[in-house]
Tab-separated table of C-alpha atoms in Angstrom:
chain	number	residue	atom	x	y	z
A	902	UNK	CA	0.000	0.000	0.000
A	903	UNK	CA	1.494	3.430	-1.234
A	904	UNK	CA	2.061	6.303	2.053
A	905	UNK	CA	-0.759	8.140	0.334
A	906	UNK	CA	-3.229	5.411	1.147
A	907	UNK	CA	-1.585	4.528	4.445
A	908	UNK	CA	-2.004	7.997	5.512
A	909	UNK	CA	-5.390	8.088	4.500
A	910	UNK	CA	-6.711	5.378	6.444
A	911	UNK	CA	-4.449	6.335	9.376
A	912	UNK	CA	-6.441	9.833	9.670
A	913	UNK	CA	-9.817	7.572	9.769
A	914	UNK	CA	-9.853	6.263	13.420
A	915	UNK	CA	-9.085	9.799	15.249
A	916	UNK	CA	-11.616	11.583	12.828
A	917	UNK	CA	-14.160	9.180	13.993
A	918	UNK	CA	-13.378	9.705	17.158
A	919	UNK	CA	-13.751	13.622	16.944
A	920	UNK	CA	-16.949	13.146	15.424
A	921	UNK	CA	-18.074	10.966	18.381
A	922	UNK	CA	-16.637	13.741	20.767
A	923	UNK	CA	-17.615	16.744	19.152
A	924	UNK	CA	-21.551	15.092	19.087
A	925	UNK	CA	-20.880	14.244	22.933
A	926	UNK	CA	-21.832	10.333	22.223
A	927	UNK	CA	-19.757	7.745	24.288
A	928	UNK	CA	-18.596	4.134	22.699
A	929	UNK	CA	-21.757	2.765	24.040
A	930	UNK	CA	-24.387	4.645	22.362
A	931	UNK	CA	-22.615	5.069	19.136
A	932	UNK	CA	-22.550	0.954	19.522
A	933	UNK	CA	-25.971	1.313	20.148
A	934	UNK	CA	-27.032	3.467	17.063
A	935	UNK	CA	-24.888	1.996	14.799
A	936	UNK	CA	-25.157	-1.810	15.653
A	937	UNK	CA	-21.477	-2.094	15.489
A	938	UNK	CA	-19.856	-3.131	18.996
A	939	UNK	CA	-18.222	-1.075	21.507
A	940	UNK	CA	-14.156	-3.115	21.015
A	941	UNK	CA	-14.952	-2.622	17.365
A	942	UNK	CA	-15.712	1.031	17.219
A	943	UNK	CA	-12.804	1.644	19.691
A	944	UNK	CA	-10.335	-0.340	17.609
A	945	UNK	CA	-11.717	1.204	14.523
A	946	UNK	CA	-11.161	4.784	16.467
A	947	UNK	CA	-7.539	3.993	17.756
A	948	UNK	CA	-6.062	2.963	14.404
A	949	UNK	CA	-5.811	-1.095	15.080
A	950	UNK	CA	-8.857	-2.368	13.136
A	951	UNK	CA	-8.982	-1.264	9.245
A	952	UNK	CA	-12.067	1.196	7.847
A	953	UNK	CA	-14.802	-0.889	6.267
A	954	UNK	CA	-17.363	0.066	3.711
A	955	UNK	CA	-19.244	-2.049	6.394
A	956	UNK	CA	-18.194	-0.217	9.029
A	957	UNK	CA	-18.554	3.354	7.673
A	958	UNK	CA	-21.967	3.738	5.967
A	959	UNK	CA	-23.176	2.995	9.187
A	960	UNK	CA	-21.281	5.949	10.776
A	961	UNK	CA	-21.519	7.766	8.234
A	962	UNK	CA	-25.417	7.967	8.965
A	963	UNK	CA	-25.318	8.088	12.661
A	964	UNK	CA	-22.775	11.699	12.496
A	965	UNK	CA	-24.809	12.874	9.513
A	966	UNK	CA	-21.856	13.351	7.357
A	967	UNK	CA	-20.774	12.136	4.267
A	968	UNK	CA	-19.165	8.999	3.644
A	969	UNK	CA	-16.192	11.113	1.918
A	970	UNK	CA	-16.007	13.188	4.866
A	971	UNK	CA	-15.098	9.803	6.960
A	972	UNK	CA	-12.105	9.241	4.789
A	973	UNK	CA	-10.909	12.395	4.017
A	974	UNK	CA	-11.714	12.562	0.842
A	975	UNK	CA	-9.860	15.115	-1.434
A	976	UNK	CA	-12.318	17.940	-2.559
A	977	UNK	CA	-13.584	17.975	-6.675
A	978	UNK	CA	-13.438	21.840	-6.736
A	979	UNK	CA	-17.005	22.143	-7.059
A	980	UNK	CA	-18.271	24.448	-4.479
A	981	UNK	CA	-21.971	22.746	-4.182
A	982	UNK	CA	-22.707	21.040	-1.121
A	983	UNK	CA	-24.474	17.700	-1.985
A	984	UNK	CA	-27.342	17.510	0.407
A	985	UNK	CA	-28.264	14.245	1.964
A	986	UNK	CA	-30.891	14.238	4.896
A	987	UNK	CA	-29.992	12.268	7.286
A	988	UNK	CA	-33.062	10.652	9.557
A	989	UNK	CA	-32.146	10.226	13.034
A	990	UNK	CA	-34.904	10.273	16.547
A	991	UNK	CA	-37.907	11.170	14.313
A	992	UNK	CA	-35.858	14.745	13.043
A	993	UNK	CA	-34.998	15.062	9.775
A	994	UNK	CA	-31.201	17.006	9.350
A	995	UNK	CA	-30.180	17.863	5.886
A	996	UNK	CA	-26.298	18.941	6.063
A	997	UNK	CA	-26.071	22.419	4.976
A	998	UNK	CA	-21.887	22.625	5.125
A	999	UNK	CA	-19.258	20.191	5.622
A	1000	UNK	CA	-17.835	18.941	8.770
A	1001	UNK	CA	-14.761	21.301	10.553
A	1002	UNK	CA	-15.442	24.157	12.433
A	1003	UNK	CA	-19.390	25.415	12.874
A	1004	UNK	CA	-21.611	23.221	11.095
A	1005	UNK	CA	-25.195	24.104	9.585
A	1006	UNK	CA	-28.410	22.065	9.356
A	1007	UNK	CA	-31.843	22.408	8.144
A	1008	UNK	CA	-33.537	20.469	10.916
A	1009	UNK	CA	-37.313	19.583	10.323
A	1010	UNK	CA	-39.693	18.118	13.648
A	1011	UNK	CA	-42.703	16.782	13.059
A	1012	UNK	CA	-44.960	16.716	15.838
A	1013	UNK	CA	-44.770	13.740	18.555
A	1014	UNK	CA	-47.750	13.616	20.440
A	1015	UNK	CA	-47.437	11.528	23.302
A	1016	UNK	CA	-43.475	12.069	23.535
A	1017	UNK	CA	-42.002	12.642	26.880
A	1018	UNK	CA	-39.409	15.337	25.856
A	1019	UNK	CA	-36.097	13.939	27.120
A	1020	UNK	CA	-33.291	17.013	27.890
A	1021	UNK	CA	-29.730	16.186	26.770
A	1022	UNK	CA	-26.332	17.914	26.766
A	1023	UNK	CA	-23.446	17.713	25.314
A	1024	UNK	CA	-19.780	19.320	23.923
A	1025	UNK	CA	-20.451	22.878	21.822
A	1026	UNK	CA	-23.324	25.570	21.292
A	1027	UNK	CA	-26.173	26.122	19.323
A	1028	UNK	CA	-27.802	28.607	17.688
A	1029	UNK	CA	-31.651	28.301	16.278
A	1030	UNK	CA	-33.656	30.269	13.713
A	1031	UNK	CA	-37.024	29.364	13.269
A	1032	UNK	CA	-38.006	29.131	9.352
A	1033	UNK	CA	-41.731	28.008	9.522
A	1034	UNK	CA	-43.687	26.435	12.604
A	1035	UNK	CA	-43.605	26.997	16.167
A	1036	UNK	CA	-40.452	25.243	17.956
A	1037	UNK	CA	-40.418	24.347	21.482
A	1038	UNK	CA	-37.244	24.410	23.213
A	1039	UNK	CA	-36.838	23.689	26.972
A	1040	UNK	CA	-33.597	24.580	28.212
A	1041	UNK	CA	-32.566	24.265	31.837
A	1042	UNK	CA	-35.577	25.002	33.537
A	1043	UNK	CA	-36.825	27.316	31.227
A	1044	UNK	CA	-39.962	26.412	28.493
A	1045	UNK	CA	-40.174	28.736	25.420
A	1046	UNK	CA	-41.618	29.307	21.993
A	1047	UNK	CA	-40.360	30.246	18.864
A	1048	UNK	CA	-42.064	31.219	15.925
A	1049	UNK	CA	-40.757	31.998	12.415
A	1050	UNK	CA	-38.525	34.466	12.403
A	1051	UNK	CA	-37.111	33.892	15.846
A	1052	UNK	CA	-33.723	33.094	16.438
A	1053	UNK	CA	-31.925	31.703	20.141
A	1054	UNK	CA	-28.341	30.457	21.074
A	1055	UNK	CA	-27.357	28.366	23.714
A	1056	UNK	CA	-24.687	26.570	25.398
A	1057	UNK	CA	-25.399	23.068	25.012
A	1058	UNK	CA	-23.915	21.852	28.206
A	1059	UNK	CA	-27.120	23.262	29.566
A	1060	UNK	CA	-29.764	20.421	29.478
A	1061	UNK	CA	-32.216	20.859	26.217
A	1062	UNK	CA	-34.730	18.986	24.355
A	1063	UNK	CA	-36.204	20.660	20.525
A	1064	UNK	CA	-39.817	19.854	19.498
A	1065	UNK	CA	-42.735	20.996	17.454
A	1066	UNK	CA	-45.486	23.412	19.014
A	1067	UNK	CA	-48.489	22.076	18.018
A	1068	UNK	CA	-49.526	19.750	14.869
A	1069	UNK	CA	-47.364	21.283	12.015
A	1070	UNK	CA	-43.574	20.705	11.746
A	1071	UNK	CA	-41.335	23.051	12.932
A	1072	UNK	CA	-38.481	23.893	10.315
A	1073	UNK	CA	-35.494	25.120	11.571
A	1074	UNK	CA	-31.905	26.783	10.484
A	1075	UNK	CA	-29.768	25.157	12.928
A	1076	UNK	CA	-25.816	25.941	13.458
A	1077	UNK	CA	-24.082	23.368	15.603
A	1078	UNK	CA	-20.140	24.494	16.738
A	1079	UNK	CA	-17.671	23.332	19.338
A	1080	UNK	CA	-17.270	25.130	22.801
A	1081	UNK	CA	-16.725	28.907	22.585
A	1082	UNK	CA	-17.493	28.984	18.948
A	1083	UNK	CA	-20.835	31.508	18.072
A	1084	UNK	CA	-22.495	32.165	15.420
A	1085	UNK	CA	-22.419	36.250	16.519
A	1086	UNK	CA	-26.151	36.800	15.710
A	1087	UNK	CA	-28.026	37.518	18.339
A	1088	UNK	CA	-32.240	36.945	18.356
A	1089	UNK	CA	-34.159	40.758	18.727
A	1090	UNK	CA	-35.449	41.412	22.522
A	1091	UNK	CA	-38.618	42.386	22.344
């Protein structure tokens, strides 16, 4: 195998496992989500088991990135951003950049009646814009409502849970960085 290729597959396992961190999932609910086991995924992560096809659609889905992305892929030139939703707890995400530095979504939530909304944290911080729909965001101990037009940021080691208002989805701009990166737009006070 030619250093190009080595080096390649080398830079697999500790992108992985940046993906995993920056998304705040441990081995065991990545396992979970992706059906692959815990020894495998760490392996996979630290360099001593080789990148599957096998291995990395499923990934691939779970971090909402493309499969190119995984492998470090070189660029085409072509500025376009090929969008592939990506189905994961009901939401829909459709990539709007690619992975490295703040990353944008278009996040659509249908309603879940009957849902128990279940608050999470995790590495980063979060900024929301509200394209159509009423969204529902609990953060901390705080309920609110947004409605098209409205925009909030948060740090998400502060427990949170997104959801649709009502019986229409909620569409949603949604820009996802690590710790101490902003977007630097701030929502109007009213």
């Amino acid at each position: 195998m030619g250093n190009a290729k080595k080096d390649v597959l080398d830079a697999v396992g500790p992108r992985l496992r940046e993906l995993r961190r920056r998304r705040g999932m441990t081995l065991a609910e990545l396992a979970e989500r992706t059906g692959i086991n815990e020894s495998t995924l760490s392996r996979l992560e630290g360099g001593t088991r080789k990148p599957t096809l096998e291995l990395l659609l499923p990934l691939a889905e779970v971090h909402a990135v493309p499969l190119d992305d995984l492998v470090g892929a070189p660029r085409t030139g072509d500025p376009r951003i090929h969008l592939r939703p990506v189905t994961r707890d009901g939401m829909t995400y459709v990539p709007l950049s690619r992975p490295g530095g703040v990353q944008a979504h278009k996040l659509l939530i249908p309603p879940r009646p009957g849902t128990e909304p279940e608050l999470k944290t995790h590495e980063g911080f979060e900024w929301v814009y509200v394209l159509s729909g009423r969204l529902r965001l609990l953060l901390g101990d705080q309920s609110l409502v947004l409605t098209a037009g409205e925009a909030a940021e948060f740090d998400t080691h502060v427990p949170h849970w997104l959801g649709a208002d009502g019986d229409r989805t909620v569409e949603l701009l949604v820009l996802f960085g690590h710790q101490g990166e902003r977007a630097h737009l701030r929502a109007r006070t009213a």
